[in-house]
Amino acid sequence: MGDYTAEEIYSIFLMQSFSGVSLLCIYVLMGLGLYIIFGQMGVINMAHAEFLVLGSYTMCLFSDFVVESVPALTNFYIVLAIPLSFIIAFGVGYIVEWLLISRLYKRPLDTLLATWGLSLFMQQCFRTFFGAREKSATLPEWLLGSVAITETVEIPASGLVLLALTLLLTFGLILYTKKSKMGLRMRATTQNREMTNALGINTKMTDRITFAIACGISGIAGAFFTTIASTSPSAGTNYIVDSFLVLVVGGLGSLFGLFVSGGFLALLSSILEFFMTGSLAKVWLYLIIFIVLMKFTKGLFSDNVREK
Amino acid sequence: MKDKYLSGSAGQIFYDRVFKNKEGLVGFLILAVILFVILPLSLDTFRLNMTGKYLSYAFAAMGLVMCWGRSGILSLGQGMFFGIGGYCMAMFLKLEASDPESTKIQTTPGIPDFMDWNQVTELPWFWYPFKSFPLTLALILIVPVIVSTIMSFFYFKGRVSGVVFAILTQSMVACTWYLIVGNQGYFGGINGITDLKTLNGWDIKTESAQTTLYFVCVAMLLVCWIISRFVSETRAGKVLLAQRDKETRVRFSGYNLTVFRIFVFGFAAILSSIGGALFTLQVGFMSPNLIGIVPSIDMVIFAAVGGRESLIGAVYGALIVNSAKTMFSEAYPTLWMFLYGATFILIVLYLPKGIAGLYTDKIKPLIFKSKDK
């Protein structure tokens, strides 16, 4: 390290921590939709990763469309693509809840199997309609550049947008669950379905909207993942394990826990990947998670720890 | 009424536990006849070998019936144990295939070829036990028990169950997959362990050997079926069944559920491991993609299609799903995935007890209609 000045080391440190923060954001985005579906509704959605991929495909196709038909919009289409991927994932989620999930609320393990079937089905849909090849979105130039904070510190623009998006989605979600009428209904339904029903709230509709919103959020997350990696029909299998683990480690039903465990996993995996190859780092990451969960079987911040 | 388990000879007790009644015996005999007589007579060696491959998945499916259907512990990680058995067998066969004579062109003769390619110059310590066949067979039975106990003890003790445990077992499979892929020099990486030729000098690639292996596989399957039936009729099996339906009640009756759960999880692990070992013998190679996340869930699908509470159903489930997969995916690969996904959703929605449930709820009343009334 002899050749570096203190300032340079400081900048490297800053940039590295920022890339760690980006990783945290990715983990949180992966887990956010599941936080509602799994953490709040108690439904396990193995097709969760496919909703991420659905968002990614929306983004890719929309960018293709914009570049070909309306090149003038190339720099700003992301602003449109993100709501669009929300709407599409929301719609698909709505239909899925109506046809499939609503019949299985009393059988959680069966939901897991049925949604696995759904994920196979969706994967094949992607393969048939969008082709088996990997796809990536044409990104606007400003997203590919980086922002120079000082002379030596440069931060990638996409990372900043990622951070902003994560914070925005999280705060939006908190506002929705804590302040809005629908959020109140959602929490009431989660706590006591019969009572909520008796009070004249349409719990079925509440479930449907909640599930669809969670899918929509996953869609947004997926749309943003196109800035990091390309998309293929089976890309979901890369996300599925990580997104469930980040939720389980944090403790089901705790948004704060989701952030902490996202940070924990990001920190761990960057440290591990510094010392060894990618797949071995994964092995150690999972092993450490298993050991942590052996001690904290309910996750780091489980619901009852917080409330009682 | 006399307690039938206290009176009666050992043979009678055995009969009562394993077959329960005539119907159980007939079901077992039909399966045995199909597997031992009808299939070998009607299929050529190639197809028979494939059937043998499907049957080795049936071991894992039977394990799932024991631990998921009858005990309520869904494991998405059977692939890991299937892999342990498969890799143990593959390591033994690989060591036999890479004797110093046939590997003399390598820089280090006498070690498996992929080690040589990856600049490993000495046989790693954990490969040594696989030089001996009896030790390999023992390890196929012991390693899954050790791994499953370590992996489940703290979780069952901390009352992790249901969905979260399923997710954890899935992560374990992912972990195993990365472990094998990451250690190319020790486990052959993504290519797996290939070029397995002989078992104690006996060429396993010939047609007669493959037929023999098929019969070995069927015999093992039937033995495992009998053991599983016996276990599920013991008191442990009944406690497990009871805790599936009313967990708190069993706990308050004074049972320590951790022990029972670890037992059944380990039992399922052994069954999968045996299946994996037979798989390697019949297919002639082992690779991480055969034991990853997707194959593990496939095993759950076999059990679900066959009927999650029926051990015989699991065998039929593995046979039917796999044959359908082979037939359809050869002709219409695209259609197959749609069909597979959709069938699975429909079975979960409308036939939660699978084919076995179809039999007990629909066909049986038709046959025995006159008797009931």
XYZ file of C-alpha atoms in Angstrom:
681
model
C 0.000 0.000 0.000
C 3.092 2.167 -0.028
C 2.222 4.083 -3.184
C -1.148 5.359 -2.065
C -1.613 8.593 -0.213
C -3.998 8.843 2.669
C -6.486 10.684 0.501
C -6.469 7.967 -2.139
C -7.036 5.258 0.432
C -9.870 7.320 1.803
C -11.409 7.580 -1.689
C -11.031 3.858 -2.326
C -12.685 3.227 0.997
C -15.549 5.552 0.092
C -16.102 4.003 -3.320
C -15.919 0.486 -1.921
C -18.433 1.268 0.768
C -20.665 2.751 -1.866
C -20.536 -0.423 -3.920
C -21.393 -2.261 -0.715
C -24.396 0.022 -0.293
C -25.454 -0.794 -3.858
C -25.304 -4.490 -3.031
C -27.419 -3.835 0.056
C -29.953 -2.057 -2.149
C -30.088 -5.061 -4.478
C -30.714 -7.428 -1.578
C -33.388 -5.148 -0.166
C -35.086 -4.763 -3.544
C -35.103 -8.542 -3.960
C -36.692 -8.988 -0.563
C -39.144 -6.099 -0.612
C -41.923 -7.820 -2.553
C -41.446 -10.975 -0.523
C -41.607 -8.949 2.661
C -45.253 -8.232 1.920
C -46.213 -11.588 0.425
C -44.291 -13.853 2.777
C -43.742 -11.653 5.786
C -47.178 -10.061 5.981
C -49.555 -12.405 4.183
C -47.754 -15.630 5.095
C -47.930 -16.822 1.507
C -44.809 -18.228 -0.006
C -44.292 -17.293 -3.599
C -41.718 -19.382 -5.407
C -42.547 -17.463 -8.580
C -41.323 -14.305 -6.889
C -38.124 -14.348 -8.921
C -40.169 -14.655 -12.101
C -41.904 -11.403 -11.246
C -38.478 -9.811 -10.999
C -37.652 -11.245 -14.415
C -41.001 -10.010 -15.733
C -40.004 -6.500 -14.703
C -36.629 -6.930 -16.372
C -38.236 -8.050 -19.613
C -40.653 -5.119 -19.553
C -37.692 -2.797 -19.241
C -35.729 -4.523 -22.031
C -38.611 -4.630 -24.477
C -39.678 -1.101 -23.711
C -36.141 0.152 -24.263
C -36.020 -1.691 -27.594
C -39.320 -0.144 -28.549
C -38.211 3.353 -27.581
C -34.873 3.111 -29.353
C -36.533 1.940 -32.538
C -39.676 4.068 -32.653
C -39.120 7.171 -30.543
C -35.349 7.713 -30.372
C -35.908 11.179 -28.955
C -37.018 9.630 -25.694
C -33.953 7.382 -25.295
C -32.616 9.434 -22.414
C -35.772 9.536 -20.382
C -37.620 6.332 -21.091
C -36.675 4.849 -17.724
C -39.055 7.258 -16.080
C -41.822 5.636 -18.100
C -40.490 2.081 -17.999
C -40.522 1.818 -14.225
C -44.239 2.593 -13.810
C -44.935 0.374 -16.785
C -43.155 -2.601 -15.234
C -45.064 -1.928 -12.029
C -48.363 -1.982 -13.896
C -47.585 -5.165 -15.809
C -46.322 -7.069 -12.787
C -49.293 -5.727 -10.808
C -51.687 -7.042 -13.441
C -50.098 -10.463 -13.619
C -49.970 -10.641 -9.834
C -53.653 -9.715 -9.638
C -54.610 -12.507 -12.030
C -52.364 -15.023 -10.280
C -53.863 -14.229 -6.897
C -57.364 -14.509 -8.310
C -56.804 -17.828 -10.073
C -54.321 -19.556 -7.825
C -53.252 -18.092 -4.513
C -56.738 -17.248 -3.242
C -57.598 -20.929 -3.195
C -54.603 -21.909 -1.116
C -54.431 -19.537 1.872
C -55.068 -22.345 4.299
C -52.374 -24.617 2.884
C -49.060 -22.719 2.960
C -46.899 -25.655 1.886
C -49.173 -26.248 -1.076
C -48.892 -22.627 -2.090
C -45.175 -23.204 -2.284
C -45.672 -26.104 -4.704
C -48.350 -24.425 -6.788
C -46.255 -21.298 -7.198
C -43.327 -23.479 -8.224
C -45.519 -24.817 -11.010
C -46.363 -21.214 -11.815
C -42.702 -20.314 -11.991
C -42.030 -23.164 -14.449
C -44.968 -21.948 -16.488
C -43.803 -18.342 -16.480
C -40.240 -19.321 -17.364
C -41.494 -21.178 -20.390
C -43.652 -18.177 -21.330
C -40.558 -15.975 -21.279
C -38.679 -18.519 -23.363
C -41.456 -18.836 -25.925
C -42.364 -15.177 -26.289
C -39.046 -13.424 -25.768
C -36.570 -16.069 -26.919
C -34.077 -18.091 -24.920
C -31.203 -15.675 -25.522
C -30.045 -13.220 -22.919
C -31.447 -9.743 -23.291
C -30.302 -6.419 -21.990
C -31.759 -2.938 -22.094
C -30.225 -0.027 -23.988
C -29.354 2.284 -21.169
C -29.343 6.063 -21.472
C -25.897 7.603 -21.355
C -26.341 9.484 -18.128
C -26.974 6.231 -16.327
C -23.740 4.664 -17.531
C -21.553 7.569 -16.432
C -20.398 8.391 -12.987
C -20.657 11.379 -10.730
C -17.428 12.907 -9.486
C -17.901 13.974 -5.915
C -14.333 15.149 -5.345
C -11.332 14.834 -7.626
C -10.622 11.278 -6.618
C -14.038 10.001 -5.600
C -16.278 8.880 -8.428
C -19.592 7.216 -7.830
C -21.467 5.376 -10.599
C -24.705 7.087 -11.525
C -26.632 3.840 -11.670
C -25.660 3.172 -8.057
C -27.063 6.529 -7.001
C -30.312 5.880 -8.835
C -30.463 2.430 -7.279
C -30.055 3.910 -3.823
C -32.663 6.573 -4.491
C -35.092 4.010 -5.875
C -34.635 1.675 -2.916
C -35.238 4.457 -0.427
C -38.203 5.727 -2.409
C -39.823 2.280 -2.635
C -39.216 1.553 1.030
C -40.640 4.834 2.228
C -43.528 4.474 -0.171
C -44.192 1.057 1.266
C -44.009 2.302 4.854
C -46.370 5.166 4.024
C -48.713 2.751 2.302
C -48.863 0.246 5.124
C -48.945 2.701 7.996
C -50.910 5.642 6.673
C -53.211 4.626 3.848
C -56.619 3.067 4.227
C -55.655 0.049 2.127
C -52.563 -0.439 4.268
C -54.695 -0.406 7.395
C -56.969 -3.031 5.858
C -53.955 -5.104 4.923
C -52.593 -5.065 8.452
C -55.999 -5.805 9.904
C -56.442 -8.761 7.579
C -53.028 -10.145 8.476
C -53.730 -9.877 12.174
C -57.215 -11.275 12.334
C -59.012 -12.292 9.207
C -62.354 -13.277 10.739
C -62.668 -10.106 12.772
C -61.766 -7.928 9.811
C -64.319 -9.739 7.723
C -66.922 -9.215 10.395
C -66.215 -5.487 10.359
C -67.298 -5.370 6.760
C -63.928 -5.196 5.057
C -63.592 -7.199 1.890
C -60.595 -9.307 2.925
C -60.475 -11.189 -0.357
C -60.073 -7.964 -2.281
C -57.528 -6.730 0.250
C -55.469 -9.868 -0.239
C -55.662 -9.546 -3.982
C -54.543 -5.919 -4.042
C -51.795 -6.566 -1.498
C -50.423 -9.484 -3.473
C -50.595 -7.509 -6.697
C -48.797 -4.530 -5.165
C -46.031 -6.804 -3.887
C -45.668 -8.250 -7.376
C -45.597 -4.748 -8.810
C -42.786 -3.774 -6.451
C -40.849 -6.856 -7.530
C -41.474 -5.742 -11.097
C -39.860 -2.377 -10.404
C -36.930 -4.080 -8.704
C -36.532 -6.394 -11.675
C -36.690 -3.488 -14.109
C -33.825 -1.934 -12.280
C -31.763 -5.112 -12.271
C -31.389 -4.719 -16.044
C -28.943 -1.920 -15.348
C -26.731 -4.420 -13.554
C -27.086 -7.705 -15.418
C -28.742 -9.030 -18.529
C -31.932 -11.026 -18.375
C -32.668 -14.558 -19.513
C -35.749 -16.730 -19.034
C -34.138 -18.689 -16.228
C -32.486 -15.673 -14.583
C -34.949 -16.022 -11.735
C -33.184 -19.055 -10.305
C -30.246 -16.794 -9.468
C -32.437 -14.576 -7.331
C -34.768 -16.989 -5.630
C -32.518 -18.380 -2.898
C -30.945 -15.051 -2.028
C -34.208 -13.186 -1.859
C -35.757 -15.686 0.524
C -32.643 -15.879 2.669
C -32.375 -12.122 3.072
C -35.926 -12.122 4.386
C -35.491 -15.126 6.673
C -32.267 -13.757 8.161
C -33.884 -10.395 8.822
C -36.891 -11.976 10.437
C -40.234 -12.274 8.761
C -42.403 -9.231 8.945
C -39.743 -6.740 9.858
C -38.764 -4.109 7.333
C -35.962 -2.903 9.566
C -34.686 -6.472 9.755
C -34.737 -6.654 5.985
C -32.377 -3.683 5.796
C -30.075 -5.014 8.491
C -29.853 -8.446 6.919
C -29.382 -6.874 3.483
C -26.451 -4.951 4.934
C -25.138 -8.035 6.702
C -25.253 -10.156 3.545
C -23.756 -7.372 1.424
C -20.893 -6.907 3.871
C -20.280 -10.642 4.183
C -20.353 -11.362 0.489
C -18.039 -8.477 -0.387
C -15.549 -9.590 2.265
C -15.764 -13.225 1.164
C -15.483 -12.432 -2.518
C -12.324 -10.511 -1.785
C -10.668 -13.671 -0.471
C -11.966 -16.412 -2.765
C -13.719 -17.179 -6.017
C -17.387 -16.422 -6.551
C -18.851 -19.858 -5.980
C -16.771 -20.636 -2.894
C -17.714 -17.247 -1.477
C -21.344 -18.279 -1.947
C -20.739 -21.534 -0.091
C -19.252 -19.718 2.889
C -21.952 -17.057 2.755
C -24.668 -19.698 2.976
C -22.833 -21.633 5.677
C -22.473 -18.495 7.781
C -26.166 -17.751 7.269
C -27.054 -21.285 8.379
C -24.981 -20.877 11.514
C -26.486 -17.477 12.270
C -29.958 -18.941 11.821
C -29.115 -21.843 14.127
C -28.685 -19.280 16.886
C -31.468 -16.910 15.816
C -34.013 -19.356 14.486
C -36.614 -16.634 14.033
C -34.291 -14.291 12.200
C -32.401 -11.331 13.585
C -35.422 -9.081 14.137
C -38.509 -11.172 14.335
C -41.874 -9.625 14.882
C -42.451 -10.704 18.433
C -39.082 -9.461 19.554
C -39.973 -6.005 18.366
C -43.454 -5.786 19.672
C -43.229 -7.347 23.091
C -60.499 -57.120 22.313
C -57.015 -58.465 22.428
C -54.161 -56.241 21.400
C -53.080 -57.701 18.110
C -49.499 -56.527 18.529
C -49.090 -58.453 21.756
C -50.592 -61.709 20.627
C -49.729 -63.284 17.311
C -46.429 -64.475 15.919
C -43.613 -62.287 14.629
C -44.753 -63.001 11.093
C -48.263 -61.856 11.912
C -46.959 -58.603 13.447
C -44.787 -58.021 10.424
C -47.707 -58.610 8.087
C -49.970 -56.299 10.080
C -47.450 -53.511 10.158
C -46.252 -53.643 6.589
C -49.349 -54.508 4.635
C -52.061 -53.768 7.180
C -54.605 -55.848 5.272
C -55.100 -57.788 2.069
C -55.425 -54.645 0.035
C -51.943 -53.529 1.047
C -50.509 -56.906 0.130
C -52.221 -56.884 -3.259
C -50.985 -53.369 -3.954
C -47.462 -54.401 -3.093
C -47.657 -57.542 -5.237
C -48.990 -55.594 -8.214
C -46.092 -53.149 -7.937
C -43.608 -56.009 -7.595
C -45.028 -57.794 -10.640
C -44.991 -54.634 -12.735
C -41.402 -53.849 -11.806
C -40.001 -57.379 -11.788
C -41.882 -59.010 -14.651
C -43.908 -56.730 -16.900
C -41.417 -53.906 -17.430
C -38.333 -56.102 -18.051
C -40.320 -58.203 -20.533
C -41.821 -55.304 -22.449
C -38.914 -52.843 -22.611
C -35.553 -53.105 -24.373
C -32.388 -52.659 -22.361
C -32.075 -48.958 -23.107
C -35.579 -48.191 -21.892
C -35.181 -50.532 -18.958
C -32.060 -48.678 -17.932
C -34.013 -45.433 -18.101
C -36.758 -46.936 -15.980
C -34.097 -47.893 -13.484
C -32.969 -44.270 -13.477
C -36.528 -43.118 -12.775
C -36.807 -45.665 -10.002
C -33.747 -44.242 -8.296
C -35.689 -40.967 -8.062
C -38.489 -42.968 -6.500
C -36.248 -43.532 -3.451
C -36.065 -39.778 -2.918
C -39.806 -39.497 -3.496
C -40.418 -42.208 -0.893
C -38.220 -40.300 1.516
C -40.375 -37.260 0.888
C -43.529 -39.235 1.579
C -42.050 -40.206 4.928
C -40.893 -36.746 5.909
C -43.335 -34.466 4.099
C -46.556 -36.389 3.562
C -46.583 -38.306 6.812
C -44.688 -35.896 9.064
C -45.339 -32.465 7.608
C -41.683 -31.520 7.125
C -41.293 -30.371 3.545
C -37.726 -30.698 2.395
C -36.745 -28.988 -0.827
C -33.271 -30.353 -0.224
C -33.590 -34.022 -1.087
C -31.250 -33.354 -3.999
C -28.456 -32.724 -1.535
C -28.794 -36.226 -0.047
C -29.364 -37.756 -3.455
C -26.101 -36.088 -4.387
C -24.271 -37.382 -1.328
C -25.124 -40.955 -2.252
C -24.454 -40.338 -5.909
C -21.120 -38.678 -5.320
C -19.967 -41.316 -2.826
C -20.610 -43.998 -5.421
C -19.134 -41.901 -8.214
C -15.965 -41.251 -6.220
C -15.499 -44.965 -5.634
C -16.055 -45.811 -9.300
C -13.820 -42.945 -10.412
C -10.953 -44.128 -8.236
C -11.341 -47.581 -9.699
C -11.396 -46.157 -13.233
C -8.245 -44.143 -12.656
C -5.732 -46.817 -11.678
C -2.091 -45.928 -12.406
C -2.121 -48.123 -15.531
C -4.909 -46.323 -17.399
C -3.888 -42.835 -16.244
C -0.196 -43.074 -16.998
C -0.263 -40.171 -19.480
C -1.149 -37.793 -16.638
C 1.479 -35.789 -14.779
C 0.417 -37.622 -11.634
C -0.787 -41.104 -12.527
C -3.309 -42.796 -10.275
C -5.518 -39.809 -9.511
C -8.784 -38.965 -11.305
C -8.296 -37.109 -14.594
C -10.100 -33.909 -13.582
C -7.757 -33.533 -10.602
C -4.834 -33.757 -12.941
C -6.324 -31.078 -15.192
C -6.755 -28.816 -12.193
C -3.158 -29.137 -10.980
C -4.085 -31.242 -7.983
C -1.091 -33.527 -7.513
C -2.164 -35.638 -4.578
C -5.369 -37.461 -3.760
C -7.269 -35.283 -1.207
C -7.743 -36.941 2.205
C -11.498 -37.311 1.883
C -11.068 -39.435 -1.230
C -9.144 -42.165 0.594
C -12.153 -43.926 2.191
C -13.559 -44.443 -1.289
C -10.795 -46.857 -2.170
C -12.678 -49.581 -0.358
C -16.081 -50.797 -1.513
C -17.541 -51.772 1.882
C -16.474 -48.432 3.319
C -18.137 -46.641 0.399
C -21.371 -48.508 1.015
C -21.179 -47.609 4.685
C -20.520 -43.960 3.903
C -23.515 -43.855 1.568
C -25.624 -44.667 4.613
C -23.700 -42.710 7.248
C -22.857 -39.383 5.619
C -26.476 -38.355 4.933
C -27.389 -39.087 8.550
C -24.545 -36.943 9.853
C -25.245 -34.093 7.452
C -28.993 -34.131 7.991
C -28.612 -34.245 11.763
C -26.194 -31.334 11.839
C -28.316 -29.378 9.413
C -31.595 -29.936 11.187
C -30.841 -30.263 14.903
C -30.739 -26.572 15.769
C -33.608 -25.676 13.479
C -35.945 -28.329 14.831
C -34.866 -27.439 18.344
C -35.635 -23.784 17.637
C -39.011 -24.902 16.264
C -38.318 -23.830 12.730
C -40.842 -25.684 10.669
C -43.041 -25.552 7.637
C -42.223 -23.023 5.003
C -39.093 -21.545 6.573
C -37.520 -24.966 6.943
C -38.345 -25.692 3.323
C -36.562 -22.500 2.290
C -33.560 -23.437 4.404
C -33.275 -26.876 2.839
C -33.454 -25.242 -0.562
C -30.582 -22.966 0.394
C -28.651 -26.035 1.523
C -29.033 -27.515 -1.932
C -27.868 -24.259 -3.471
C -24.895 -24.323 -1.094
C -24.011 -27.890 -2.091
C -24.267 -26.958 -5.747
C -21.874 -24.042 -5.309
C -19.547 -26.233 -3.244
C -19.229 -28.784 -6.033
C -18.988 -26.225 -8.815
C -16.443 -24.172 -6.895
C -14.165 -27.129 -6.157
C -13.339 -28.270 -9.624
C -10.181 -30.022 -8.542
C -11.836 -31.982 -5.751
C -15.300 -32.802 -7.105
C -15.028 -32.303 -10.847
C -16.859 -28.975 -10.881
C -19.784 -28.359 -13.180
C -18.879 -31.294 -15.439
C -19.307 -33.702 -12.585
C -17.601 -37.052 -12.287
C -17.727 -38.847 -15.599
C -16.231 -41.902 -17.318
C -17.279 -44.444 -14.725
C -16.715 -47.899 -16.130
C -16.348 -50.748 -13.692
C -17.554 -51.801 -10.274
C -15.015 -54.122 -8.650
C -13.884 -55.123 -12.122
C -17.427 -55.679 -13.380
C -18.206 -53.602 -16.484
C -21.359 -51.615 -15.686
C -21.831 -50.342 -19.216
C -22.773 -53.649 -20.843
C -26.378 -54.583 -21.485
C -26.392 -57.534 -19.131
C -24.902 -55.402 -16.366
C -27.540 -52.758 -16.883
C -30.309 -55.343 -16.665
C -28.771 -56.741 -13.498
C -28.493 -53.264 -12.022
C -32.136 -52.663 -12.813
C -33.121 -55.731 -10.825
C -30.836 -54.702 -7.978
C -32.498 -51.295 -8.010
C -36.009 -52.777 -7.944
C -35.101 -55.173 -5.151
C -33.601 -52.341 -3.109
C -36.681 -50.236 -3.766
C -39.020 -52.934 -2.516
C -36.860 -53.537 0.553
C -36.829 -49.812 1.287
C -40.582 -49.745 0.807
C -41.049 -52.510 3.367
C -38.735 -50.778 5.846
C -40.522 -47.462 5.360
C -43.916 -49.091 5.859
C -42.623 -50.778 8.987
C -41.199 -47.515 10.344
C -44.378 -45.595 9.705
C -46.380 -48.183 11.643
C -44.090 -48.109 14.661
C -44.829 -45.778 17.521
C -42.356 -43.244 16.165
C -44.253 -43.195 12.901
C -47.526 -42.650 14.695
C -46.110 -39.815 16.796
C -44.855 -38.187 13.611
C -48.253 -38.518 12.009
C -49.879 -37.062 15.104
C -47.530 -34.079 15.287
C -48.251 -33.286 11.657
C -51.895 -32.753 12.480
C -51.828 -31.439 16.041
C -48.370 -30.297 16.978
C -49.130 -28.607 20.292
C -51.182 -31.524 21.529
C -48.332 -33.948 20.938
C -45.890 -31.594 22.623
C -48.111 -31.295 25.677
C -48.417 -35.059 25.824
C -44.754 -35.026 26.687
C -43.046 -35.963 23.455
C -39.804 -34.321 22.467
C -40.559 -33.609 18.841
C -36.996 -32.583 17.958
C -35.796 -36.169 18.167
C -38.642 -37.543 16.089
C -38.215 -34.902 13.427
C -34.483 -35.388 13.176
C -35.105 -39.106 12.888
C -37.543 -38.847 10.007
C -35.492 -36.210 8.218
C -32.448 -38.480 8.486
C -34.465 -41.481 7.342
C -35.575 -39.596 4.237
C -31.967 -38.546 3.702
C -30.780 -42.180 3.755
C -33.430 -43.209 1.263
C -32.430 -40.404 -1.119
C -28.794 -41.273 -0.696
C -29.402 -44.913 -1.641
C -31.325 -43.663 -4.663
C -28.435 -41.427 -5.623
C -25.931 -44.266 -5.411
C -28.102 -46.467 -7.630
C -28.557 -43.550 -10.002
C -24.806 -43.200 -10.467
C -24.421 -46.926 -11.033
C -27.061 -46.993 -13.738
C -26.321 -43.729 -15.481
C -22.556 -43.857 -15.245
C -21.913 -40.285 -14.166
C -22.854 -37.701 -11.556
C -22.991 -33.959 -12.004
C -24.087 -31.005 -9.850
C -26.919 -30.163 -12.223
C -28.568 -33.473 -11.351
C -28.837 -32.477 -7.703
C -29.463 -28.726 -7.803
C -32.501 -26.687 -6.818
C -34.623 -27.730 -9.782
C -34.104 -31.524 -9.519
C -34.775 -31.305 -5.781
C -38.153 -29.724 -6.402
C -38.778 -32.262 -9.157
C -38.492 -34.956 -6.495
C -41.182 -33.168 -4.510
C -43.288 -33.117 -7.658
C -42.934 -36.902 -8.031
C -44.129 -37.377 -4.476
C -46.971 -34.894 -4.950
C -48.166 -36.462 -8.189
C -48.021 -39.955 -6.749
C -49.726 -38.931 -3.571
C -47.865 -37.390 -0.712
C -49.081 -39.881 1.865
C -48.671 -43.033 -0.140
C -45.342 -44.824 -0.445
C -46.508 -46.862 -3.423
C -47.860 -43.694 -4.986
C -44.394 -42.149 -4.818
C -42.997 -44.975 -6.954
C -45.744 -44.592 -9.527
C -45.385 -40.817 -9.377
C -41.671 -40.991 -10.168
C -42.308 -43.457 -12.986
C -45.202 -41.579 -14.565
C -43.801 -38.062 -14.352
C -40.418 -39.137 -15.656
C -41.803 -41.192 -18.532
C -44.135 -38.355 -19.480
C -41.184 -35.990 -19.323
C -39.128 -38.211 -21.616
C -41.945 -38.791 -24.069
C -43.197 -35.236 -24.301
C -39.921 -33.405 -24.061
C -38.534 -35.517 -26.909
C -41.459 -34.591 -29.150
C -42.615 -31.154 -27.948
C -40.068 -29.546 -25.636
C -41.927 -26.229 -25.474
C -45.302 -27.705 -24.821
C -43.859 -29.959 -22.156
C -42.842 -27.167 -19.809
C -46.279 -25.559 -20.066
C -47.882 -28.895 -19.456
C -45.563 -29.717 -16.567
C -46.181 -26.406 -14.826
C -49.910 -26.511 -15.441
C -50.348 -30.153 -14.396
C -48.493 -29.478 -11.235
C -50.651 -26.481 -10.380
C -53.810 -28.472 -11.113
C -52.694 -31.411 -8.996
C -51.939 -29.162 -6.049
C -55.265 -27.393 -6.434
C -57.609 -30.276 -7.119
C -55.780 -33.495 -6.256
C -53.812 -32.769 -3.104
C -53.508 -36.494 -2.437
C -52.213 -37.252 -5.928
C -52.823 -40.440 -7.846
C -53.114 -42.455 -4.652
C -55.872 -40.117 -3.513
C -57.609 -40.572 -6.830
C -57.577 -44.292 -6.164
C -58.760 -44.232 -2.549
C -61.393 -41.534 -3.063
C -62.757 -42.274 -6.529
C -61.847 -45.701 -7.885
C -62.020 -47.740 -4.714
C -65.611 -46.714 -3.879
C -66.559 -47.724 -7.427
C -65.020 -51.184 -7.098
C -66.268 -51.907 -3.610
C -69.584 -50.147 -3.984
C -71.680 -53.240 -3.515
C -69.750 -54.299 -0.434
C -70.179 -50.987 1.355
C -73.926 -50.958 0.980
